[in-house]
PDB file of C-alpha atoms in Angstrom:
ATOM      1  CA  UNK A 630      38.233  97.148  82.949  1.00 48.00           C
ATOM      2  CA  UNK A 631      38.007  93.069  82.132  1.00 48.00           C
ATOM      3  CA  UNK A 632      41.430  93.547  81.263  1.00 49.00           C
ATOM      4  CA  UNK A 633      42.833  95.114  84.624  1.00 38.00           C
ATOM      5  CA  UNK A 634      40.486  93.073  86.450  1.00 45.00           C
ATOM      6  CA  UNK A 635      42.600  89.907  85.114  1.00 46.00           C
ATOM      7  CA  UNK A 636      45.584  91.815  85.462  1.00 39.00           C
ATOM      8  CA  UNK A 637      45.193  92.181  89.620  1.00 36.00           C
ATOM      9  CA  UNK A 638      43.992  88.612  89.813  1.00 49.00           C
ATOM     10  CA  UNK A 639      47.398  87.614  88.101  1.00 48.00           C
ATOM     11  CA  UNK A 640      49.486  90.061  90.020  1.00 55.00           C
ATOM     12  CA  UNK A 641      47.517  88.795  93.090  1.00 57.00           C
ATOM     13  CA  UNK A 642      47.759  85.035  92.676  1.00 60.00           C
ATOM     14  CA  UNK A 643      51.742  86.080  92.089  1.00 69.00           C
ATOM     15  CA  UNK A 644      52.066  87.520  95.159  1.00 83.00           C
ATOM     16  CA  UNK A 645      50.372  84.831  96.838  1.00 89.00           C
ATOM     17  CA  UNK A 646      52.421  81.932  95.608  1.00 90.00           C
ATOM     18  CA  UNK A 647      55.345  84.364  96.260  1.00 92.00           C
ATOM     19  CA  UNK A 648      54.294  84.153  99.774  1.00 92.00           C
ATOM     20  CA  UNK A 649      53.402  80.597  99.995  1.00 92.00           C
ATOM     21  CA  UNK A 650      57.384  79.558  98.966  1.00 93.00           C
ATOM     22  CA  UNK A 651      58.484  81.589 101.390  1.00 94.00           C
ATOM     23  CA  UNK A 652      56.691  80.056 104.183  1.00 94.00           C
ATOM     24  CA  UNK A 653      57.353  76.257 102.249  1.00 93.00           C
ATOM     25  CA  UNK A 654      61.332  77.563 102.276  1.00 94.00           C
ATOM     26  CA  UNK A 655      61.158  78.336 106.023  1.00 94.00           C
ATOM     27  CA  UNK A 656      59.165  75.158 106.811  1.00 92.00           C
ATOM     28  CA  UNK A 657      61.890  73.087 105.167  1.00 92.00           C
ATOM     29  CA  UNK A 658      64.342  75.221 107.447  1.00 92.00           C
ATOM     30  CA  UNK A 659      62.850  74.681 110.410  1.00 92.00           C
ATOM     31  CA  UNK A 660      61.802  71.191 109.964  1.00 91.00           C
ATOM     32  CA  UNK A 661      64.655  69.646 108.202  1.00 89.00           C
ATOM     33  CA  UNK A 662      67.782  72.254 108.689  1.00 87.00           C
ATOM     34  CA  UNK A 663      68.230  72.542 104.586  1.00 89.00           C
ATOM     35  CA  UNK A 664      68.058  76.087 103.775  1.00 91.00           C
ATOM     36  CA  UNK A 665      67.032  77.339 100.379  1.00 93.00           C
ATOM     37  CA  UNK A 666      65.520  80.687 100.510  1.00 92.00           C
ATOM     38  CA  UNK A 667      69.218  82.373  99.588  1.00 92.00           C
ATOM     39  CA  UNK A 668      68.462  80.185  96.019  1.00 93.00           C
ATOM     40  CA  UNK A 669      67.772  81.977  92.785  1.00 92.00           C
ATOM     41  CA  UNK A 670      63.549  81.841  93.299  1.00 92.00           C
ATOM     42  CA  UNK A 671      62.755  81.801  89.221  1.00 93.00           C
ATOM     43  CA  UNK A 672      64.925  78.191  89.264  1.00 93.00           C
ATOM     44  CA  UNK A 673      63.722  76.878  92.530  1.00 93.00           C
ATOM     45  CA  UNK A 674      60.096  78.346  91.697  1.00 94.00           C
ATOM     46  CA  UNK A 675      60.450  75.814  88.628  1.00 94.00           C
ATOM     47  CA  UNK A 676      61.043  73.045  90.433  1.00 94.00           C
ATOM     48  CA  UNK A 677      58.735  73.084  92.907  1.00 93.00           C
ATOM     49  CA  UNK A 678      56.194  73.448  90.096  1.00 94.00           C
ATOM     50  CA  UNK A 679      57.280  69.716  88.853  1.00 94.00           C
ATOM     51  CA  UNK A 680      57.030  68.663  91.957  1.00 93.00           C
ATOM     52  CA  UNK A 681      53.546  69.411  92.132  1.00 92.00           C
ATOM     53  CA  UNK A 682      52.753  68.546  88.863  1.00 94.00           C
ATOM     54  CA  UNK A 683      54.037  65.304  89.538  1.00 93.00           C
ATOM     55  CA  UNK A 684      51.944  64.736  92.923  1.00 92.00           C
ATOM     56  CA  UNK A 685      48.938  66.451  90.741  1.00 93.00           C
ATOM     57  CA  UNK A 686      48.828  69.361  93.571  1.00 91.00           C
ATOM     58  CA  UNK A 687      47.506  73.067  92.841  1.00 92.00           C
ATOM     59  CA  UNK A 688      49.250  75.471  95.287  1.00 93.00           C
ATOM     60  CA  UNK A 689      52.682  75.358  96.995  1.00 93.00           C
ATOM     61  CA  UNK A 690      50.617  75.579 100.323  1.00 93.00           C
ATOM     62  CA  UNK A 691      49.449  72.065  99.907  1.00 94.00           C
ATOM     63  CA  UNK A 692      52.665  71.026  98.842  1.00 94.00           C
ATOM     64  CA  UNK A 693      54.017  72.605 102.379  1.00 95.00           C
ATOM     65  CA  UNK A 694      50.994  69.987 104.043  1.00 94.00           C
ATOM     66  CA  UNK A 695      52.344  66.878 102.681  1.00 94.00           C
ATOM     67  CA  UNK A 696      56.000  67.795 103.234  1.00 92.00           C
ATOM     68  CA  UNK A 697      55.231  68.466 106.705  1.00 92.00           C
ATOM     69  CA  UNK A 698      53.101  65.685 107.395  1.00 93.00           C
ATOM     70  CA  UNK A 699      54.637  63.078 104.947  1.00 91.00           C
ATOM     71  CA  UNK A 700      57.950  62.003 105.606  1.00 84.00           C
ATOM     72  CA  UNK A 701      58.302  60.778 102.199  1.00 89.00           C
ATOM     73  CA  UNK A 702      57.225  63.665 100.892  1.00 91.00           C
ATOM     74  CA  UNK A 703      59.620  65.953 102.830  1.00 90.00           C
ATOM     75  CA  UNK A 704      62.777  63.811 101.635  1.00 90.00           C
ATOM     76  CA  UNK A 705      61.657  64.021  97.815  1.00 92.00           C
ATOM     77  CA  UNK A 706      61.229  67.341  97.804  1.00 93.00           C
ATOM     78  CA  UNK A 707      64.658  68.090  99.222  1.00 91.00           C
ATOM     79  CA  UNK A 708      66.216  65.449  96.928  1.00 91.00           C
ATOM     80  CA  UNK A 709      64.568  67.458  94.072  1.00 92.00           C
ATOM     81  CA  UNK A 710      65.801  70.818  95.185  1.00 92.00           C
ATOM     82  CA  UNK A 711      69.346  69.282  95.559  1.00 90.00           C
ATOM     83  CA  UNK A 712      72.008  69.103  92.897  1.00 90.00           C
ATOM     84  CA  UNK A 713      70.671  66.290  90.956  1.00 90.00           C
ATOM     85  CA  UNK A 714      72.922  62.976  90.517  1.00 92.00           C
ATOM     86  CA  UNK A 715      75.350  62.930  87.343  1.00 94.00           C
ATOM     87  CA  UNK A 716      76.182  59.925  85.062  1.00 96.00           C
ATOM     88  CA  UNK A 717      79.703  58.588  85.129  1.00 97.00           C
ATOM     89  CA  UNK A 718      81.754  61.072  82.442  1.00 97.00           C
ATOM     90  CA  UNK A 719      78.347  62.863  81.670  1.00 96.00           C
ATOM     91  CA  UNK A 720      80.144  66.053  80.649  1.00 95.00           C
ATOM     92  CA  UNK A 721      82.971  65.304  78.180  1.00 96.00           C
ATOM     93  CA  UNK A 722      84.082  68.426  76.975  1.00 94.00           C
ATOM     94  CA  UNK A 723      84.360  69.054  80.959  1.00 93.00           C
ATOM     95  CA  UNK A 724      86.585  65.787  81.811  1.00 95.00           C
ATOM     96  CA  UNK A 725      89.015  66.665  79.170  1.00 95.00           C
ATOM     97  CA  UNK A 726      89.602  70.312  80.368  1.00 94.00           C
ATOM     98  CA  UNK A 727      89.812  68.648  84.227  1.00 95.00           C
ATOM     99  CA  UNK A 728      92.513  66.344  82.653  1.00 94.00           C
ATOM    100  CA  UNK A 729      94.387  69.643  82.206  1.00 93.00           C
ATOM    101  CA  UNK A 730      93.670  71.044  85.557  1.00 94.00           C
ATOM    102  CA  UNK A 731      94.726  68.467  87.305  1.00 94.00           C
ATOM    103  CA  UNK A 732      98.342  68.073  86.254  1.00 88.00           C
ATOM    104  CA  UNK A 733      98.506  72.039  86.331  1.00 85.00           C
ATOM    105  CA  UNK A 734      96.697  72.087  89.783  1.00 90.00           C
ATOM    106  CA  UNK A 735      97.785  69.482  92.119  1.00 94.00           C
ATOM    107  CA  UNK A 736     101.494  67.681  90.668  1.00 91.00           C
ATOM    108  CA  UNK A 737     103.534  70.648  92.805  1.00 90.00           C
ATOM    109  CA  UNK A 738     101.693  69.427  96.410  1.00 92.00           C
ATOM    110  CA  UNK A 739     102.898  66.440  98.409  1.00 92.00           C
ATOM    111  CA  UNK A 740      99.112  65.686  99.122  1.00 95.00           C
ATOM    112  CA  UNK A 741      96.929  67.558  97.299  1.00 97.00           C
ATOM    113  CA  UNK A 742      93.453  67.783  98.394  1.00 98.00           C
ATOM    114  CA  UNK A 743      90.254  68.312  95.984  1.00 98.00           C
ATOM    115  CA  UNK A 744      86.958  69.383  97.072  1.00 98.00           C
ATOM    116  CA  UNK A 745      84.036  68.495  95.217  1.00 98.00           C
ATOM    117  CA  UNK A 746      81.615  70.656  97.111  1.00 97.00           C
ATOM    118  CA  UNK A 747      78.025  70.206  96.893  1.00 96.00           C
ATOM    119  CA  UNK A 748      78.546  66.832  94.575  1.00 96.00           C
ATOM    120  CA  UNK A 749      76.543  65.717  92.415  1.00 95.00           C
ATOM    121  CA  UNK A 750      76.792  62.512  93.520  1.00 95.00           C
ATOM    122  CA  UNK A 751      79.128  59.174  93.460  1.00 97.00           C
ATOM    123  CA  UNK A 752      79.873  59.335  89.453  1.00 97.00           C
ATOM    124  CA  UNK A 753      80.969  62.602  89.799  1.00 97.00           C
ATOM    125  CA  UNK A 754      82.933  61.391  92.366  1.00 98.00           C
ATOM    126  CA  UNK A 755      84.218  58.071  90.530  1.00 98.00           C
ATOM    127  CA  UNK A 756      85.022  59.930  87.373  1.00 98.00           C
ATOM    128  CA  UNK A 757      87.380  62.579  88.862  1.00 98.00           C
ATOM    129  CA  UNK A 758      88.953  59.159  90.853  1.00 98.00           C
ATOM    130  CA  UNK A 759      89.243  57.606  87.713  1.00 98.00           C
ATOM    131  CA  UNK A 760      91.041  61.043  85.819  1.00 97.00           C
ATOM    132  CA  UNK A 761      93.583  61.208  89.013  1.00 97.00           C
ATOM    133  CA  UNK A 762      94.633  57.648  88.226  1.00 97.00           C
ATOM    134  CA  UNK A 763      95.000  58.306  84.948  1.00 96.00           C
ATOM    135  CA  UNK A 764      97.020  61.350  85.154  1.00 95.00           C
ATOM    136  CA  UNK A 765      99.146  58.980  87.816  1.00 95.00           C
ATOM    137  CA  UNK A 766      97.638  61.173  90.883  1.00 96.00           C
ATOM    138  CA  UNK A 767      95.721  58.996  93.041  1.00 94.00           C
ATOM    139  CA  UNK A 768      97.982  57.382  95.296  1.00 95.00           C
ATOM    140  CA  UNK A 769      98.893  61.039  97.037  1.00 95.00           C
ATOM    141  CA  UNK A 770      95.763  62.614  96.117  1.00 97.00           C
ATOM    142  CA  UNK A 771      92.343  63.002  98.843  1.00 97.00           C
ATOM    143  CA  UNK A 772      89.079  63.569  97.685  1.00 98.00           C
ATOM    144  CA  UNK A 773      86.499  65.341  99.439  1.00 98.00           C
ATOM    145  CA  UNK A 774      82.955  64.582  97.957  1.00 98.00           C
ATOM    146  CA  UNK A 775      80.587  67.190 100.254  1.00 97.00           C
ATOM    147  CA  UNK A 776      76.716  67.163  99.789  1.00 95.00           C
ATOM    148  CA  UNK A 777      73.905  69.093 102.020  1.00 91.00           C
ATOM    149  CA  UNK A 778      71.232  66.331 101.831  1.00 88.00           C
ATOM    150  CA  UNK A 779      71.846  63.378 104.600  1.00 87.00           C
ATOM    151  CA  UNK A 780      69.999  60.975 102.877  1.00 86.00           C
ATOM    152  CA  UNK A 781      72.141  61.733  99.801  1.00 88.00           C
ATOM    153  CA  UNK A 782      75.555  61.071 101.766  1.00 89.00           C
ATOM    154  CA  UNK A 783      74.091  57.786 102.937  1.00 89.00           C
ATOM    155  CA  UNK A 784      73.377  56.236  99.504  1.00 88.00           C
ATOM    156  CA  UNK A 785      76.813  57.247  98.522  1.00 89.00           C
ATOM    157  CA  UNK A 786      78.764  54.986 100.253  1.00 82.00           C
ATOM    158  CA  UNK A 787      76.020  52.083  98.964  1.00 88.00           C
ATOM    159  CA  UNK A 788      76.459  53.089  95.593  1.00 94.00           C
ATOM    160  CA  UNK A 789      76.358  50.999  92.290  1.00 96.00           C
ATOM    161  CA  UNK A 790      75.075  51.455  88.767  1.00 97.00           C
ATOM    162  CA  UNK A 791      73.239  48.306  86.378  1.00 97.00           C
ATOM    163  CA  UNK A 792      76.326  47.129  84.452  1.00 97.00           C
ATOM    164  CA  UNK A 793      74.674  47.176  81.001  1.00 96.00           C
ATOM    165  CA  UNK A 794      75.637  50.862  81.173  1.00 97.00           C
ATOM    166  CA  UNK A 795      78.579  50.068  80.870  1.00 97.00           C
ATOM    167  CA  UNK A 796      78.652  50.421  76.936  1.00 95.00           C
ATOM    168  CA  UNK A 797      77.075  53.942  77.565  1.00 96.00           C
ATOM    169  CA  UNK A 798      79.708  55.202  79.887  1.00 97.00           C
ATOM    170  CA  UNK A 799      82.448  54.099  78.282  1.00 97.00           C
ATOM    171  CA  UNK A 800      81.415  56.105  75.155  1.00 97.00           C
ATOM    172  CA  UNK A 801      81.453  59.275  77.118  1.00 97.00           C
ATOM    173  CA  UNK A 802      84.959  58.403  78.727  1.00 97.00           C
ATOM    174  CA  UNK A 803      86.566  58.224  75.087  1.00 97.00           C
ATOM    175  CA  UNK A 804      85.121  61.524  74.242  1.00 96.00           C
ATOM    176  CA  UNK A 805      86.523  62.862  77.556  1.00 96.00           C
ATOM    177  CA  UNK A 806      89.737  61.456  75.776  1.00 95.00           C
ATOM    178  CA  UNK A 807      90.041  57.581  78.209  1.00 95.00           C
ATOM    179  CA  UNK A 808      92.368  55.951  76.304  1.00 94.00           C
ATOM    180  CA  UNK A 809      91.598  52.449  78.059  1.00 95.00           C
ATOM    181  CA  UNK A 810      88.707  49.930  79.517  1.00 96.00           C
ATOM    182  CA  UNK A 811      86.251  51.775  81.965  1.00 97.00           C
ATOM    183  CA  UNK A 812      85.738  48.221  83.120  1.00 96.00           C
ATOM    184  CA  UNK A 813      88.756  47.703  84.347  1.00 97.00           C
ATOM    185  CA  UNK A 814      88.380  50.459  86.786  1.00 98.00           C
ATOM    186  CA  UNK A 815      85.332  48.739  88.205  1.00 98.00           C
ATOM    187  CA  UNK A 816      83.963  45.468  90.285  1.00 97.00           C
ATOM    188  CA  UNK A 817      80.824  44.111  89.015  1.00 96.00           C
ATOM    189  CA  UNK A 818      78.614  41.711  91.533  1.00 95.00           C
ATOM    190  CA  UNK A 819      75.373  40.366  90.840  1.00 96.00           C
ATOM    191  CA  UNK A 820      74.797  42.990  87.640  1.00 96.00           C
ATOM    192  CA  UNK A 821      75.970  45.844  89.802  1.00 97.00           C
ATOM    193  CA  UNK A 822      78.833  47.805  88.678  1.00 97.00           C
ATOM    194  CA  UNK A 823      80.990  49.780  91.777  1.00 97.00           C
ATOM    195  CA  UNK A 824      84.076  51.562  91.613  1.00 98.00           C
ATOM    196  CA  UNK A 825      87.890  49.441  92.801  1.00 97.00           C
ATOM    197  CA  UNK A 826      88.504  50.004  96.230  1.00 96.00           C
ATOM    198  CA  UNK A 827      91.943  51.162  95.642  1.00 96.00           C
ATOM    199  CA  UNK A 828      90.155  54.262  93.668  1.00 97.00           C
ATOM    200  CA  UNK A 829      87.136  54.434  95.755  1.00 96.00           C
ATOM    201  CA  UNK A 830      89.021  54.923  99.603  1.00 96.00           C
ATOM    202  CA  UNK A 831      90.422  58.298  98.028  1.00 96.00           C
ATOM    203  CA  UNK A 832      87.024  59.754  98.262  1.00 97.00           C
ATOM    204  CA  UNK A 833      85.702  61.058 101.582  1.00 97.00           C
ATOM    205  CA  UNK A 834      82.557  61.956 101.689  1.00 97.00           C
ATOM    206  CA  UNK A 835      80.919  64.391 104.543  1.00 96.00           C
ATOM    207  CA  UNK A 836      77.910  66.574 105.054  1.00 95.00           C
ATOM    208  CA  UNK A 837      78.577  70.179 104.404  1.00 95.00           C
ATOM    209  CA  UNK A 838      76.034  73.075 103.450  1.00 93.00           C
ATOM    210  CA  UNK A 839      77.907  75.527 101.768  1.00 93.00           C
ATOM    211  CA  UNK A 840      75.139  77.768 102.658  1.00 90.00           C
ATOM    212  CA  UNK A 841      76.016  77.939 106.409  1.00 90.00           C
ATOM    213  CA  UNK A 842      79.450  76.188 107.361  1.00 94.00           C
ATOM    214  CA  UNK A 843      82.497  77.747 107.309  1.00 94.00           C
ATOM    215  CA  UNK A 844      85.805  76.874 105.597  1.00 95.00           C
ATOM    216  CA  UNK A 845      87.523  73.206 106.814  1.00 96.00           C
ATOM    217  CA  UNK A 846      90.262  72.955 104.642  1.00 96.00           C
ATOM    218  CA  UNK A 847      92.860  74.252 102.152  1.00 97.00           C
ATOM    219  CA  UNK A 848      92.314  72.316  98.877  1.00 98.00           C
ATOM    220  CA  UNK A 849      94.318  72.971  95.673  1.00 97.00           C
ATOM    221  CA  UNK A 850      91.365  72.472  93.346  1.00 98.00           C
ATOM    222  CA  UNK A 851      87.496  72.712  94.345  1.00 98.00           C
ATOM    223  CA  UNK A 852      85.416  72.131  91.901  1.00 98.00           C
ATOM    224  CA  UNK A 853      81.469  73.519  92.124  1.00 96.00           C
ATOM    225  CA  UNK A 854      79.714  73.683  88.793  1.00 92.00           C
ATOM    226  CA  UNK A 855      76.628  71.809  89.129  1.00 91.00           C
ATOM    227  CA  UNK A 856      75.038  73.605  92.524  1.00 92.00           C
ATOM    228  CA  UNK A 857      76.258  77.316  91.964  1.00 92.00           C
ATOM    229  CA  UNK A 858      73.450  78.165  89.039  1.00 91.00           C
ATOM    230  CA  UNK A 859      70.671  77.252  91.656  1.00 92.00           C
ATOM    231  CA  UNK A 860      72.251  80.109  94.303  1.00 93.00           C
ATOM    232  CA  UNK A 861      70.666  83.652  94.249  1.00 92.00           C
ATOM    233  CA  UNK A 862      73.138  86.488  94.033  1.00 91.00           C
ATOM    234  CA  UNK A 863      73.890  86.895  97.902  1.00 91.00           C
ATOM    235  CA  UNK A 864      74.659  83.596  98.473  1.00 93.00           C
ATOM    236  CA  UNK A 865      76.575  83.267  95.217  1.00 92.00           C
ATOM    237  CA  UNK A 866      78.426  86.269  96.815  1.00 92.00           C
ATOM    238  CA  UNK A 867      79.169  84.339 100.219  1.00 94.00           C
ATOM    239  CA  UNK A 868      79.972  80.846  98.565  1.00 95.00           C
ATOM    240  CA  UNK A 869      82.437  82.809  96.180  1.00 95.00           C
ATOM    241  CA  UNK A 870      84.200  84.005  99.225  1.00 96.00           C
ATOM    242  CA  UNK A 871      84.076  80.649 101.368  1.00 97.00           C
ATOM    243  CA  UNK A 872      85.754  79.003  98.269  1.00 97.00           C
ATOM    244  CA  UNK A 873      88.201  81.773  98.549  1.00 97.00           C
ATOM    245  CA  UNK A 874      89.478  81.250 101.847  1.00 97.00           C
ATOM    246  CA  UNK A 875      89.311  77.508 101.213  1.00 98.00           C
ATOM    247  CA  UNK A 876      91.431  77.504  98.072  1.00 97.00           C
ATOM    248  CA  UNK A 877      95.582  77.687  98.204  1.00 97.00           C
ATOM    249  CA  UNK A 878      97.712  80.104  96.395  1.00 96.00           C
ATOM    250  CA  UNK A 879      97.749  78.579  93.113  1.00 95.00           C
ATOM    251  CA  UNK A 880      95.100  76.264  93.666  1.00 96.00           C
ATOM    252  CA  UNK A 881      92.323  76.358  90.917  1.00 97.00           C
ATOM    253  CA  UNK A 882      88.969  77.047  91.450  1.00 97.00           C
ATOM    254  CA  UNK A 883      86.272  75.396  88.711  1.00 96.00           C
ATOM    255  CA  UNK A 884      82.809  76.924  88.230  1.00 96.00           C
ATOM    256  CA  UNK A 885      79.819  77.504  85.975  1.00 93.00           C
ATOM    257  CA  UNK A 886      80.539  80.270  84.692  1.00 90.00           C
ATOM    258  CA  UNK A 887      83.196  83.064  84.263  1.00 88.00           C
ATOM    259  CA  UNK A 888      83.984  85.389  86.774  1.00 88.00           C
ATOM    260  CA  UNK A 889      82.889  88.980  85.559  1.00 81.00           C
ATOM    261  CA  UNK A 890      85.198  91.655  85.776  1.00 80.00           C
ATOM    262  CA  UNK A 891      83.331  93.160  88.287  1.00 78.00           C
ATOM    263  CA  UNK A 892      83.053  90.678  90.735  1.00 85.00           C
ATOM    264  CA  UNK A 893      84.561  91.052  94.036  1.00 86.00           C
ATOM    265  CA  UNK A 894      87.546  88.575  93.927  1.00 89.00           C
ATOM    266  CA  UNK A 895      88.018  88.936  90.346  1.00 89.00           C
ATOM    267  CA  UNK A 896      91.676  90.534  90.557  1.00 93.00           C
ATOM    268  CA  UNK A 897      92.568  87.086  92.721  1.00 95.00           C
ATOM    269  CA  UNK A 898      92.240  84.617  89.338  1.00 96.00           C
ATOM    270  CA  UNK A 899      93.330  84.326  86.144  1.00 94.00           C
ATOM    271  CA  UNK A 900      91.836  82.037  83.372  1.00 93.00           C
ATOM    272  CA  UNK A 901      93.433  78.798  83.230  1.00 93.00           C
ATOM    273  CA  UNK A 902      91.576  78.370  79.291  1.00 90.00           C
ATOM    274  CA  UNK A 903      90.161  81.332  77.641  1.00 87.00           C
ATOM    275  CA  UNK A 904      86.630  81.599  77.787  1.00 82.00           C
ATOM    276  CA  UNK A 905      86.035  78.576  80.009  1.00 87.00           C
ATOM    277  CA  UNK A 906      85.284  78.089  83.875  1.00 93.00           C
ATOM    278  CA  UNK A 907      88.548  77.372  85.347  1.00 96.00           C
ATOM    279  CA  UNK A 908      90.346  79.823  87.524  1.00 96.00           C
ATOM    280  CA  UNK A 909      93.945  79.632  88.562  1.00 96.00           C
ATOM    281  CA  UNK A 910      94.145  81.573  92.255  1.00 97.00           C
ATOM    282  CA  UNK A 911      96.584  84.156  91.604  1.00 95.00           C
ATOM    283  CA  UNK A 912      95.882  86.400  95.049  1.00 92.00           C
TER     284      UNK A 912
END
């Protein structure tokens, strides 16, 4: 009896908590326009969970008080929610497959147009500016760096990063397989490193939710493989199809993961590598 007694509590503080995120994920709808409750729930009940932790709170209900009463609160928790910010180069193994890409993707297009959507943030950006010049691309070539989060946007056109990191990052950029200086691609003022001009002015950046906007472009590469693990399976569904209708005939489409055989759209790609994340739009 002890033992199903402890069971119901469990099942019952479950249920609760269940319901408290879904009122939290409507507050931060209604208060602040960002709309998670599409989002995978096990990963987004995770985070809110070090979120408390970190503000020492017991229940997602009080966390719902301070957001709504806190304005501080209220932009954390979306920033923590939200893709978080990559490293210049922080993925390697990725960089040297987008080297690929790249050439394959965009040399046949008089102005090719890449879309990183939901970015995760101005290195991401930088380091696919810094690929296109090296693969002699960036003079024709537009970026379009789209994020959700408005305070996000607004610290990317402020951005910087300390220069000792410098060492760090240019590590990473010969295992992506940079060949020269990572310096030399940068302006550093004061201790603050920031990406040449010349590079940086091919990146646009604009809000976007890719959970409620519709398509605004034709690109011949979009590239979302930081944001799609946090989506649940209907909104998966739907962002799957918006990058469809966004993505030319031949364009290539990067993700997290393969596309399963069974997936809706699957017939309209091919692999551009076996066993890897990069689609070539075939349909």
């Amino acid at each position: 009896m002890a033992a199903l007694t402890g069971y119901l509590t469990m099942e019952g503080g479950l249920a609760t908590e269940e319901l408290e995120i879904e009122l939290l994920l409507e507050a931060l709808f209604q208060r602040f326009g960002h709309d998670f409750r599409s989002y995978d729930r096990p990963t987004l009940r995770r985070k809110l969970h070090q979120v408390m932790q970190a503000r020492a709170l017991n229940t997602v209900s009080s966390l719902q008080d301070r957001v709504l009463h806190d304005p501080g609160a209220g932009a954390a928790l979306l920033r923590a929610l939200s893709v978080q910010p990559a490293a210049l180069f922080d993925d390697p193994e990725q960089a040297r497959q987008l080297r690929i890409v790249l050439a394959a993707s965009l040399r046949a297009s008089a102005v090719p147009k890449v879309w990183l959507a939901e970015c995760a943030g101005p290195e991401q950006a930088w380091s696919l500016a810094i690929l296109l010049a090296e693969e002699q691309l960036h003079l024709r070539t537009e970026i379009y760096a789209t994020v959700a989060n408005e305070e996000m946007l607004a610290a990317a056109s402020l951005a910087s990063f300390p220069a000792e990191r410098m060492e760090q990052y240019q590590e990473s950029y010969f295992r992506s397989g940079g060949t020269a200086q990572l310096a030399d691609y940068f302006d550093v003022q004061d201790g603050r490193a920031t990406l040449r001009a010349s590079l940086r002015n091919r990146i646009t950046w604009a809000q976007y939710n890719l959970v409620t906007d519709a398509s605004f472009n034709e690109f011949q590469l979009i590239i979302c493989q930081r944001a799609l693990p946090d989506f649940g399976p209907m909104l998966r569904q739907r962002v799957m199809r918006l990058f469809h209708d966004s993505l030319s005939l031949f364009g290539v489409l990067g993700l997290d993961r393969e596309i399963a055989d069974g997936d809706e759209l699957a017939a309209s790609y091919q692999p551009v590598f076996p066993h890897q994340h990069w689609y070539k739009r075939i349909g």
